[in-house]
XYZ file of C-alpha atoms in Angstrom:
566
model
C -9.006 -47.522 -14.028
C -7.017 -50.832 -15.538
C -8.925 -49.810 -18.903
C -7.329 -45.931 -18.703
C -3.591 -47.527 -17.712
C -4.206 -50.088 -20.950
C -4.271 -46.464 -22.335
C -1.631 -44.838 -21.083
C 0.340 -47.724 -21.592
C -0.523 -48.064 -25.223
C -0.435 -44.415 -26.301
C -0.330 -40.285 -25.434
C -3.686 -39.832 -24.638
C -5.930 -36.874 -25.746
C -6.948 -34.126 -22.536
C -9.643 -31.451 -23.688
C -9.090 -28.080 -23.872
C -10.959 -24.627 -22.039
C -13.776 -24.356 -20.825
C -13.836 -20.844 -20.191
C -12.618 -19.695 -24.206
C -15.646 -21.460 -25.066
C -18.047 -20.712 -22.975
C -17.208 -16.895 -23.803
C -17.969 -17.712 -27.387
C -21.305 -19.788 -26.840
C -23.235 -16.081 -26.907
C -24.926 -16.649 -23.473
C -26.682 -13.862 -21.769
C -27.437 -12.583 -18.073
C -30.619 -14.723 -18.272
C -28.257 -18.195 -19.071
C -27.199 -17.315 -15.428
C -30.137 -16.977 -13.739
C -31.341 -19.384 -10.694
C -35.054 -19.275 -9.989
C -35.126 -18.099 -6.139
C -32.267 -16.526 -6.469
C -31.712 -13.129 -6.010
C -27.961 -12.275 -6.036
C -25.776 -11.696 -8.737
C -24.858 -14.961 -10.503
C -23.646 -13.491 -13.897
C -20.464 -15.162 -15.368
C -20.467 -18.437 -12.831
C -19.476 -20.959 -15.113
C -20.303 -23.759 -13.392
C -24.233 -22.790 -12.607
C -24.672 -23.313 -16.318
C -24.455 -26.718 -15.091
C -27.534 -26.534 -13.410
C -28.996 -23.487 -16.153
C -27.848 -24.931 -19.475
C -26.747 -28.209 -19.447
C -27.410 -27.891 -22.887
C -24.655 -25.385 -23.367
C -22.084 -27.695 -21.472
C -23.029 -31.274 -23.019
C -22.174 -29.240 -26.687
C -18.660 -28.122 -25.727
C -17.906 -31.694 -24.015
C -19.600 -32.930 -27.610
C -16.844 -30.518 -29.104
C -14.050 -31.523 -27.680
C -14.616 -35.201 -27.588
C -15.334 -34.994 -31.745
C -12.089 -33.368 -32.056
C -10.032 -36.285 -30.692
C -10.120 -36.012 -26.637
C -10.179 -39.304 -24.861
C -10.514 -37.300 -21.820
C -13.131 -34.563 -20.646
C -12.998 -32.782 -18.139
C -16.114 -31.564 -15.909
C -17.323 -27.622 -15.852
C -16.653 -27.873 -12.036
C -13.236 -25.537 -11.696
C -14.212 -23.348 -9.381
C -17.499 -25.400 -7.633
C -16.498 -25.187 -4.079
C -18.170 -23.664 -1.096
C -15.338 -21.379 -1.449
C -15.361 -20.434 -5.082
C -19.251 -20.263 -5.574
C -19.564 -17.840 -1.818
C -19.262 -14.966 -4.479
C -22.408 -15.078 -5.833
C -24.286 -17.174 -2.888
C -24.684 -20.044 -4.084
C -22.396 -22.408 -1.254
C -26.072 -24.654 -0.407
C -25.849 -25.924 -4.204
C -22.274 -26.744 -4.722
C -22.818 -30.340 -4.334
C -25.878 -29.954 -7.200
C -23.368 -28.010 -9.752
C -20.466 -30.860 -9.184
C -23.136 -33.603 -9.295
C -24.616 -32.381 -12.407
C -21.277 -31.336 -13.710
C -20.103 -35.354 -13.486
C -23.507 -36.407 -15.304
C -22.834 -34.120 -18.341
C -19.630 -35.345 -18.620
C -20.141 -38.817 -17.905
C -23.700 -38.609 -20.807
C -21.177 -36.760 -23.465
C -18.335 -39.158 -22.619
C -20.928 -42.587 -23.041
C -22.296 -41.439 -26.258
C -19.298 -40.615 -27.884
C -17.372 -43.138 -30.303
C -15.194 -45.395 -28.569
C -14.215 -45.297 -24.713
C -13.755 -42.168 -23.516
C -12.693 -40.729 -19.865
C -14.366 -37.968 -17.439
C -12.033 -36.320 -15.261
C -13.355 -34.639 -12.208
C -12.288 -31.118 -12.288
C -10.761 -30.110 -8.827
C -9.691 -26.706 -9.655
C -7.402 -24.215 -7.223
C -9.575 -21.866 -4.025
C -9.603 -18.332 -4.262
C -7.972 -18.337 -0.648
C -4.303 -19.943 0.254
C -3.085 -21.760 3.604
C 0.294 -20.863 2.739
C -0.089 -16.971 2.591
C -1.164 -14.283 4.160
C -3.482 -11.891 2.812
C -2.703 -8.957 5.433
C 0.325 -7.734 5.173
C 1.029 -6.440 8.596
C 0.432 -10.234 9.755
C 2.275 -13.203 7.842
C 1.409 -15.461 10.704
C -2.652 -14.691 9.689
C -4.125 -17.153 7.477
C -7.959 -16.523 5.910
C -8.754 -20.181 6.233
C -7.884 -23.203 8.062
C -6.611 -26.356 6.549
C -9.869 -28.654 7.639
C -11.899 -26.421 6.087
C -10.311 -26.382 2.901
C -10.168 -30.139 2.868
C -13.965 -29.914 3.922
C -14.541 -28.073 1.130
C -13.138 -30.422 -1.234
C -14.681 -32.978 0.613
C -18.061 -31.643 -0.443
C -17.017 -31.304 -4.368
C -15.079 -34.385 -4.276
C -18.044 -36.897 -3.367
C -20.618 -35.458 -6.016
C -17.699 -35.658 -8.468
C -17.495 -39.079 -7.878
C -21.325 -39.676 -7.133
C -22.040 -38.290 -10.805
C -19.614 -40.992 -12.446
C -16.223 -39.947 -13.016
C -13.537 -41.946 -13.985
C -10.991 -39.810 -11.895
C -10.360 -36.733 -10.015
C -7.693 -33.873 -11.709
C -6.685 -31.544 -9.015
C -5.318 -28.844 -11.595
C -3.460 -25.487 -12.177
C -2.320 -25.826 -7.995
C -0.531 -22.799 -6.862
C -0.318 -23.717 -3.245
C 0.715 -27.116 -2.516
C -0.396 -26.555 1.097
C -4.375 -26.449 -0.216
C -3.178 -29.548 -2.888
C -2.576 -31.612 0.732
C -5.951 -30.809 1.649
C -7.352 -31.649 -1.735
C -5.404 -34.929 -1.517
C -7.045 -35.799 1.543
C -10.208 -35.110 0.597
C -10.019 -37.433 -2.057
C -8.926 -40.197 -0.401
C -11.633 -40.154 2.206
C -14.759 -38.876 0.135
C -13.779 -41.283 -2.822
C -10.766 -43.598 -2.022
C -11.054 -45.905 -5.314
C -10.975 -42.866 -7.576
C -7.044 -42.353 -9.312
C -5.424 -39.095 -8.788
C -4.282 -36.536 -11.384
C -2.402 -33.705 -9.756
C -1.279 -30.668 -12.144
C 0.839 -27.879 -10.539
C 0.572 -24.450 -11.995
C 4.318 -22.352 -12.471
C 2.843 -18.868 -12.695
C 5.895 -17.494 -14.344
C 9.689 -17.387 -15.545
C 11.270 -18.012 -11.963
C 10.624 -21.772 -12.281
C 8.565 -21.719 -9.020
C 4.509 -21.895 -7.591
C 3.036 -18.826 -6.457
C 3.940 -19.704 -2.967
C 7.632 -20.423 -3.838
C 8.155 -23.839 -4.035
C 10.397 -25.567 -7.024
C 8.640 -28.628 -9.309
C 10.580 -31.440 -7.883
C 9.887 -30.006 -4.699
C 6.052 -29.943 -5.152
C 6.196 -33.504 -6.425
C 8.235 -34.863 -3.434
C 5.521 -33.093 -1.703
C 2.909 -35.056 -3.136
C 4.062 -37.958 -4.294
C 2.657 -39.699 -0.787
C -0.588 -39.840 -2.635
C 0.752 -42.151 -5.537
C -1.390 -40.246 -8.363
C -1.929 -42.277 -11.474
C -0.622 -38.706 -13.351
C 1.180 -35.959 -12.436
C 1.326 -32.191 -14.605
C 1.983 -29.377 -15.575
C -0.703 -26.910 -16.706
C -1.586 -23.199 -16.697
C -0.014 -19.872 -16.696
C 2.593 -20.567 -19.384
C 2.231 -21.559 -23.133
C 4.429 -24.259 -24.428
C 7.434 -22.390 -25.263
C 7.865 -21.396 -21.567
C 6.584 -24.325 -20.176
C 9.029 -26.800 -21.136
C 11.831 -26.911 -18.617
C 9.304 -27.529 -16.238
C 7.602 -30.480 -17.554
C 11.474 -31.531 -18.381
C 12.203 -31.620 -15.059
C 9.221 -33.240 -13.891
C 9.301 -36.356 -16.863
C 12.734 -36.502 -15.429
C 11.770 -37.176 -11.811
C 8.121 -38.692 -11.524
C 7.773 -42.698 -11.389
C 4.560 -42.484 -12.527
C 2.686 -41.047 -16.278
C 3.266 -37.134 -16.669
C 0.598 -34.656 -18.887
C 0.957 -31.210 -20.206
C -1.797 -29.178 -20.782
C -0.562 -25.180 -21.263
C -2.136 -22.408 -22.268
C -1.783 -21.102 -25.820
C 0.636 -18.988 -25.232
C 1.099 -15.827 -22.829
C -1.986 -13.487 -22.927
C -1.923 -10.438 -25.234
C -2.758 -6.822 -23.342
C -6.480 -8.100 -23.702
C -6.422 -11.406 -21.620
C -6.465 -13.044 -24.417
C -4.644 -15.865 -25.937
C -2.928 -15.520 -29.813
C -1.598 -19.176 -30.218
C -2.647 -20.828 -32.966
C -3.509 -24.680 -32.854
C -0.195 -25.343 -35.224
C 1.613 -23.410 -32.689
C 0.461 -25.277 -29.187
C 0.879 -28.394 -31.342
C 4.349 -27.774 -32.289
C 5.456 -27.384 -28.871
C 3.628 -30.097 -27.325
C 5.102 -32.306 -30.360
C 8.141 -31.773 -29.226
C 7.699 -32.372 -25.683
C 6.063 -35.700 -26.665
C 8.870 -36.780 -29.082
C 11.485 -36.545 -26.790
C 9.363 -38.885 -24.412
C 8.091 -36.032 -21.499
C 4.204 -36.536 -21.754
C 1.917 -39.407 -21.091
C -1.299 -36.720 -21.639
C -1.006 -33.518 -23.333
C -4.239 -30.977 -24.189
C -4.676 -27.432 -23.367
C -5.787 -25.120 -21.051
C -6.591 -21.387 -21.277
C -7.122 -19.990 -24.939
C -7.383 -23.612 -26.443
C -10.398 -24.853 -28.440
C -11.230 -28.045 -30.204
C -8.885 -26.440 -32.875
C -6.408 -26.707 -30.763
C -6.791 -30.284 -29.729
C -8.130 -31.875 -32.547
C -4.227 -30.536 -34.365
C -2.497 -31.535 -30.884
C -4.074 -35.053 -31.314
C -2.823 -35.439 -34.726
C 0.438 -34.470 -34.390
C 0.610 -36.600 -31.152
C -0.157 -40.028 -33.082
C 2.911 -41.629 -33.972
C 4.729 -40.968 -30.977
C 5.894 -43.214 -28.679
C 3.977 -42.839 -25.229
C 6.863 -41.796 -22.620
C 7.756 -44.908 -19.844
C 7.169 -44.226 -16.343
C 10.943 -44.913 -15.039
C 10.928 -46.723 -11.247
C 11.574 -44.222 -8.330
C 14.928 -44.261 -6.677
C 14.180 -46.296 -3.286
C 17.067 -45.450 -2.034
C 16.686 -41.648 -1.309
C 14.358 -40.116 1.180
C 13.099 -37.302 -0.513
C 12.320 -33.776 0.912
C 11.134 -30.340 0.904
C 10.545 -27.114 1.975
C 10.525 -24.591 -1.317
C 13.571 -26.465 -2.623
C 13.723 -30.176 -2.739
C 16.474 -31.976 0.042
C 17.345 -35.962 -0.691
C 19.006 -37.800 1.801
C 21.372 -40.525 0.061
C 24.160 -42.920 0.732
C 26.765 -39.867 -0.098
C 24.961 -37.275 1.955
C 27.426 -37.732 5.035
C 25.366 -36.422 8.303
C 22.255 -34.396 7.795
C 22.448 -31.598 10.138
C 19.194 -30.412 11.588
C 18.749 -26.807 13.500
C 17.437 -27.693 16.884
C 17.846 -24.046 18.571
C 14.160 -23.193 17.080
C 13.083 -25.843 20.082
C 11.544 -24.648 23.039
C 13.022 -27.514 24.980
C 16.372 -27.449 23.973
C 17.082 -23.627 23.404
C 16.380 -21.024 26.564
C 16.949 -18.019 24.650
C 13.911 -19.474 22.081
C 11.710 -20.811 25.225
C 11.562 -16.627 26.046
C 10.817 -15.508 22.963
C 7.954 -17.386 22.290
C 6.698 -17.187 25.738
C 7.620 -13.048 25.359
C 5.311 -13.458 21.958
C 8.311 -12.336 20.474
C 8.081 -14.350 17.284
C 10.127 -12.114 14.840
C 12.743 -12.394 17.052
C 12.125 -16.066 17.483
C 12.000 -16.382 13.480
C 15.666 -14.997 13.485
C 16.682 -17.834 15.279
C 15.417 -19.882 12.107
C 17.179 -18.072 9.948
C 20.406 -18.143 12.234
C 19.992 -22.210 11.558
C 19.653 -22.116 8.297
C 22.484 -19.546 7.803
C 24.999 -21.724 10.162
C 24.395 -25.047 7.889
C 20.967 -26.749 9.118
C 19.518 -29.108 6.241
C 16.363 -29.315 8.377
C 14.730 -26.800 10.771
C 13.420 -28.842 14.187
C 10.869 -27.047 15.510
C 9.468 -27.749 19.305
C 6.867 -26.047 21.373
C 5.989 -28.290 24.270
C 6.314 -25.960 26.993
C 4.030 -26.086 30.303
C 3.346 -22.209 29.718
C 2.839 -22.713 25.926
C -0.310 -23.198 23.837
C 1.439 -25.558 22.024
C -0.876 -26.156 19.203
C -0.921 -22.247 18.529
C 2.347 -21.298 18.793
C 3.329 -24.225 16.847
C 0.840 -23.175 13.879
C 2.144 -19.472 14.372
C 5.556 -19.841 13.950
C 5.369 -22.517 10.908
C 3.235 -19.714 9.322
C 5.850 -16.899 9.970
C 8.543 -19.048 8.811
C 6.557 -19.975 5.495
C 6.671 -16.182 4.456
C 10.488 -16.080 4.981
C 11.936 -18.011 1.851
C 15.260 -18.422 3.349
C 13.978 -20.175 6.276
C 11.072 -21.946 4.097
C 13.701 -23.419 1.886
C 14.528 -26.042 4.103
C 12.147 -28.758 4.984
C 10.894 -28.825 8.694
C 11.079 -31.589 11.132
C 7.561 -31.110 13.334
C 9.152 -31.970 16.878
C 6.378 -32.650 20.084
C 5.590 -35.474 22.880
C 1.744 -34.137 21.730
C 0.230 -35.783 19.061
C -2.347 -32.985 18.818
C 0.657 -30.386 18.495
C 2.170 -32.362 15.997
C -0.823 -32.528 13.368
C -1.328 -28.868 13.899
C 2.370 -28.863 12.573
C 1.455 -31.037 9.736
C -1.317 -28.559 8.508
C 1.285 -26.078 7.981
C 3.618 -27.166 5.983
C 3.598 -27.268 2.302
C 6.568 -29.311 1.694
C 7.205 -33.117 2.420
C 8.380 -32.648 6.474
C 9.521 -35.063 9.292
C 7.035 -35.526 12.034
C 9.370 -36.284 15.023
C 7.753 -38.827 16.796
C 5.735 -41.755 17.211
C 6.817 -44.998 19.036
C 5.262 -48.721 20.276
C 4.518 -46.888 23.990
C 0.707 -46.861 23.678
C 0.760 -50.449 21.476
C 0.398 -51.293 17.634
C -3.200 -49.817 17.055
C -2.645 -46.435 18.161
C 0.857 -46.415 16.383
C -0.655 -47.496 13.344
C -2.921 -44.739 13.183
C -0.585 -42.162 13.803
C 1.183 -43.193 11.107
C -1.324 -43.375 8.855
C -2.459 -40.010 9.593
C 1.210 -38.914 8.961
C 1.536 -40.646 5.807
C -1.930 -38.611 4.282
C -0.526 -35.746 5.452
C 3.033 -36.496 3.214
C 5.305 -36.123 5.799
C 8.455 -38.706 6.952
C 8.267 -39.658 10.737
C 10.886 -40.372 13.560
C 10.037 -43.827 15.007
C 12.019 -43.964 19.349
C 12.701 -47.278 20.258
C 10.267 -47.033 22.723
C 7.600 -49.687 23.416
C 5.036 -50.958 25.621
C 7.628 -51.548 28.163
C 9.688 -48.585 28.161
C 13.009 -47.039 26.149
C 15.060 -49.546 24.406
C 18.402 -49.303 26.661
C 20.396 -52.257 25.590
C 21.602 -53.094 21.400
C 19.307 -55.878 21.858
C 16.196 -54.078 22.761
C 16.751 -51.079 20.040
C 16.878 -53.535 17.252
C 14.234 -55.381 18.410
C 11.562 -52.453 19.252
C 13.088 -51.123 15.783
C 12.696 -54.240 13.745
C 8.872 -54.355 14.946
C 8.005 -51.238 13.957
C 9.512 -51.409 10.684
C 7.497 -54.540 9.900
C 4.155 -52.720 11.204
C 5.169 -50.051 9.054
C 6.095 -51.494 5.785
C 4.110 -54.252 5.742
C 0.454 -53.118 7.131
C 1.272 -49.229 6.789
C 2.217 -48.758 3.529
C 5.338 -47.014 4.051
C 8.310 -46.581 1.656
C 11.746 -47.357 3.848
C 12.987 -44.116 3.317
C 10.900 -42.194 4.874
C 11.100 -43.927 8.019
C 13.872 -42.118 10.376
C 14.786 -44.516 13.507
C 16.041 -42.941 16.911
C 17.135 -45.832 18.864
C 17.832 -42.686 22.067
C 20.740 -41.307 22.706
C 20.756 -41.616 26.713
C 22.990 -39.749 29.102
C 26.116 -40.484 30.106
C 28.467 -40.202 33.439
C 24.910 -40.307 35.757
C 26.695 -42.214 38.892
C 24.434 -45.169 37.982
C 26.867 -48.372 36.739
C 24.197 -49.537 34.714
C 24.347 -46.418 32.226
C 27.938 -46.638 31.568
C 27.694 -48.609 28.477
C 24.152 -46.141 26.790
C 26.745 -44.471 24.310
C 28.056 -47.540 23.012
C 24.832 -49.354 22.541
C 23.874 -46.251 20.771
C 26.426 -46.459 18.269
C 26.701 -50.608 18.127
C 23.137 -50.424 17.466
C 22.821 -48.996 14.330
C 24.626 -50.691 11.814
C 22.467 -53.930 13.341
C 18.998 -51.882 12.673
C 20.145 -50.788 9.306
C 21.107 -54.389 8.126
C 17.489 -55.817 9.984
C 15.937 -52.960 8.456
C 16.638 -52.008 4.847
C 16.275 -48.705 3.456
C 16.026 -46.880 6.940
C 17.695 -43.953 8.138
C 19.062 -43.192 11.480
C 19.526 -39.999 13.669
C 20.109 -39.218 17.759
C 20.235 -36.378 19.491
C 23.552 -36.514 20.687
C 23.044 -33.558 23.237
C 21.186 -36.149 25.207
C 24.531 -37.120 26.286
C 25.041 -34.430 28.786
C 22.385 -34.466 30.595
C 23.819 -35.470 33.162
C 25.691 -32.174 33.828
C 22.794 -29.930 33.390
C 23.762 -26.790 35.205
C 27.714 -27.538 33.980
C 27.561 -25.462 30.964
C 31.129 -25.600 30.186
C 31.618 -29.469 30.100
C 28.312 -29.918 28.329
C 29.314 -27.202 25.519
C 33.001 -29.137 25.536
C 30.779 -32.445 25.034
C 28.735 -31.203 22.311
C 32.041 -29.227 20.580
């Protein structure tokens, strides 16, 4: 890895081009495809040629590499259990992507100078974010574990066969790039991360909606070594969106389009001057770290690109702004020192809203969905969303209504704060949501160890979390005890957890008020005397309380709690 940032850091590196222009010009026949003991179809599977002609694929890695390509990628694109179930062939995915590392990794070796192999992670034929039926949003073909299972499986022959690191490319669905992220880091945890989104046309967006700076805040928990843009577009239309993404990303960018838009044939028309000119440009005014192509390129294409790449400055990585917490549902939301108060929607809680406790228990979820969109129409920034109800499945109505909400932009614009006393409710929450999220919460009550682990299962998933001053001994009631319990957790957090200040969200509980009980007349005020003292022990934090807590005390009084709350 230190070897490819002495690269980066030195000069635009070189990506190859496709795999699948050339393999359609390399004359191979139905017999090329055939697997002794093998009886179903298997014409046209790319990456059995892995295991049928390695010859075939060591000559276009030769290719590419002689035409100026520090990197190669492996013939692995679409080598999952998922991808491969068309023609059978699931029991020898971890063969193909084993094989399809060794190629590379042989091709790579031989050539002149040091070259790279990039493990090809390419996108599933099946989303977590959509729904395939139409008559049911809420349905989902797959499950998120085993989409990360399946990447699991490709991910750990990538990285037994030799690669130098893993490119999760041309991602439509940032939900199944999560669960490609987490694969990697527990099949192969030393490997660096290359993460390419796809924007499959002119509206700017991913297939399932979401924006480019909101994809990277939703990803950028997995601190990739590069971050891209490939696919779908050619250069001309791809610019604004590797703009904005050189713009935003604290770490080195690529570019690796098509050539061009295809022609009524599939086809692609660009010629190597052409894809060169654009990606010229994008490297002169300092957007690209990487550049190559993707579909319709050849070692035409790169062997011009690298040439008219080689006196350019390499673009510098600029430092992330620590000082926003960063969010998203399809659109990005940043929290900063001149956001004023963040309002979040808290009527789509099951605990706090009686009118959305009977819907969900009715199974009413459109009408419960309307509540969302109620929120979201009224002003919320964030949608809190709460299903710990003694009548409730909470896991399954929590993973039904964060998939009905998904399919209704408006709602899905805003990022979602995952709300439940359940730790099993709340990662069922967490394997719903594409964007970057607030899991709402964890405290100190079960001790360090189990805290720690909940938020490191948090922080894989990319979310922010809600720490309650709550401990070991019970809720923090006095300014002394919030800062305290507050100032722990913070140093658990940043200092063994690996978290980034921002995206750590204290409550230090809003208590009620006028109970009868002397000792509670002074909650409010420790509330509020509390947290300018956690902010200064505490850098970089944010704050929030539910200040509804408040009136507890007059459950039953709804006119002086809604004068309270007004």
């Amino acid at each position: 890895m230190r070897d490819l940032i002495q690269l980066l850091d030195r000069r635009i590196a070189i990506l190859d081009g496709a795999w699948g222009t050339m393999l359609q010009t390399s004359n191979l026949t139905p017999a090329d495809y055939l697997l002794p003991g093998h009886d179903q179809e298997t014409g046209g599977d790319p990456d059995l040629l892995n295991l049928t002609r390695p010859d075939v694929v060591l000559d276009v890695h030769r290719q590419y590499l002689a035409a100026g390509a520090d990197i190669t990628t492996t013939n692995t694109f679409t080598a999952t259990s998922f991808g491969q179930s068309d023609y059978g062939l699931q029991s020898r995915v971890y063969e193909m992507n084993l094989r399809g590392a060794q190629l590379a990794r042989q091709a790579a070796d031989e050539a002149e100078g040091t070259r790279y192999v990039a493990g090809s992670v390419g996108p599933l034929n099946v989303t977590l974010s959509l729904s395939p039926k139409v008559e049911d949003p809420a349905y989902r073909a797959v499950t998120f574990d085993q989409v990360r299972n399946a990447y699991a499986e490709q991910i750990g022959a990538l990285a037994e066969g030799g690669v130098d690191l893993l490119l999760i490319e041309t991602i439509f669905d940032p939900l199944n790039a999560k669960a490609a992220i987490k694969a990697a880091r527990e099949a192969a945890p030393d490997l660096p991360l290359w993460i390419s989104v796809t924007i499959v046309d002119l509206s700017g967006r991913t297939l399932t909606g979401q924006t480019v700076e909101a994809f990277w805040n939703s990803v950028r928990h997995a601190s990739p070594l590069v971050v891209g843009v490939n696919c779908s577009l050619g250069g001309k239309e791809i610019r604004p969106h590797i703009t904005d993404l050189s713009r935003f990303a604290d770490t080195y960018t690529a570019c690796h389009p098509n050539a061009g838009l295809p022609n009524a044939f599939g086809g692609y028309d660009e010629t190597p001057e052409e894809t060169a000119h654009y990606l010229h440009e994008f490297a002169s005014e300092g957007m690209v770290n990487i550049v190559g192509g993707c579909c319709g390129t050849t070692p035409a294409h790169i062997a011009t690109i690298a040439e008219a790449v080689r006196p350019i400055r390499r673009r510098s990585p600029q430092p992330r702004n620590s000082q926003a917490t960063q969010l998203s549902g399809l659109e990005p939301f940043a929290i900063t020192a001149d956001t004023g108060f963040v309002m979040i929607g808290e009527r789509t809680n099951v605990t706090g809203s009686a009118r959305f406790r009977r819907l969900i228990e009715a199974d009413d979820y459109q009408a419960a969905v309307n509540v969302a969109l109620d929120q979201v129409r009224n002003g919320a920034n964030l949608l809190d969303v709460n299903m710990d109800a003694d009548l409730l499945d909470g896991e399954q109505a929590m993973t039904t209504f964060l998939n009905l909400i998904a399919t209704e932009p408006e709602a899905a614009r805003i990022p979602v704060m995952i709300d439940s006393s359940r730790w099993s409710v709340l990662e069922a929450g967490l394997k719903c949501v594409q964007g970057k999220g607030i899991v709402n919460s964890i405290s100190l009550k079960e001790g360090e160890e189990v805290f720690l682990e909940h938020a490191e299962t948090i922080r894989s998933y990319g979310a922010g979390v809600v720490v309650m001053a709550f401990d070991e001994q019970g809720q923090a009631d006095t300014v002394e005890r919030k800062v305290e319990i507050c100032a722990r957790a913070y140093d658990l957090l940043t200092q063994q957890a690996g978290w980034a200040p921002e995206d750590i969200i204290f409550d230090p509980n809003v208590l009620a008020v006028a109970t009868g009980i002397a000792e509670h007349n002074g909650y409010a005020r420790a509330f509020i005397d509390a947290l300018p003292l956690i902010k200064a022990r505490c850098p970089g934090v944010r704050t929030s309380g539910g200040i509804s807590n408040l009136s507890f005390a007059f459950r039953g009084n709804e006119v002086v709690r809604r004068a309270m709350h007004a």
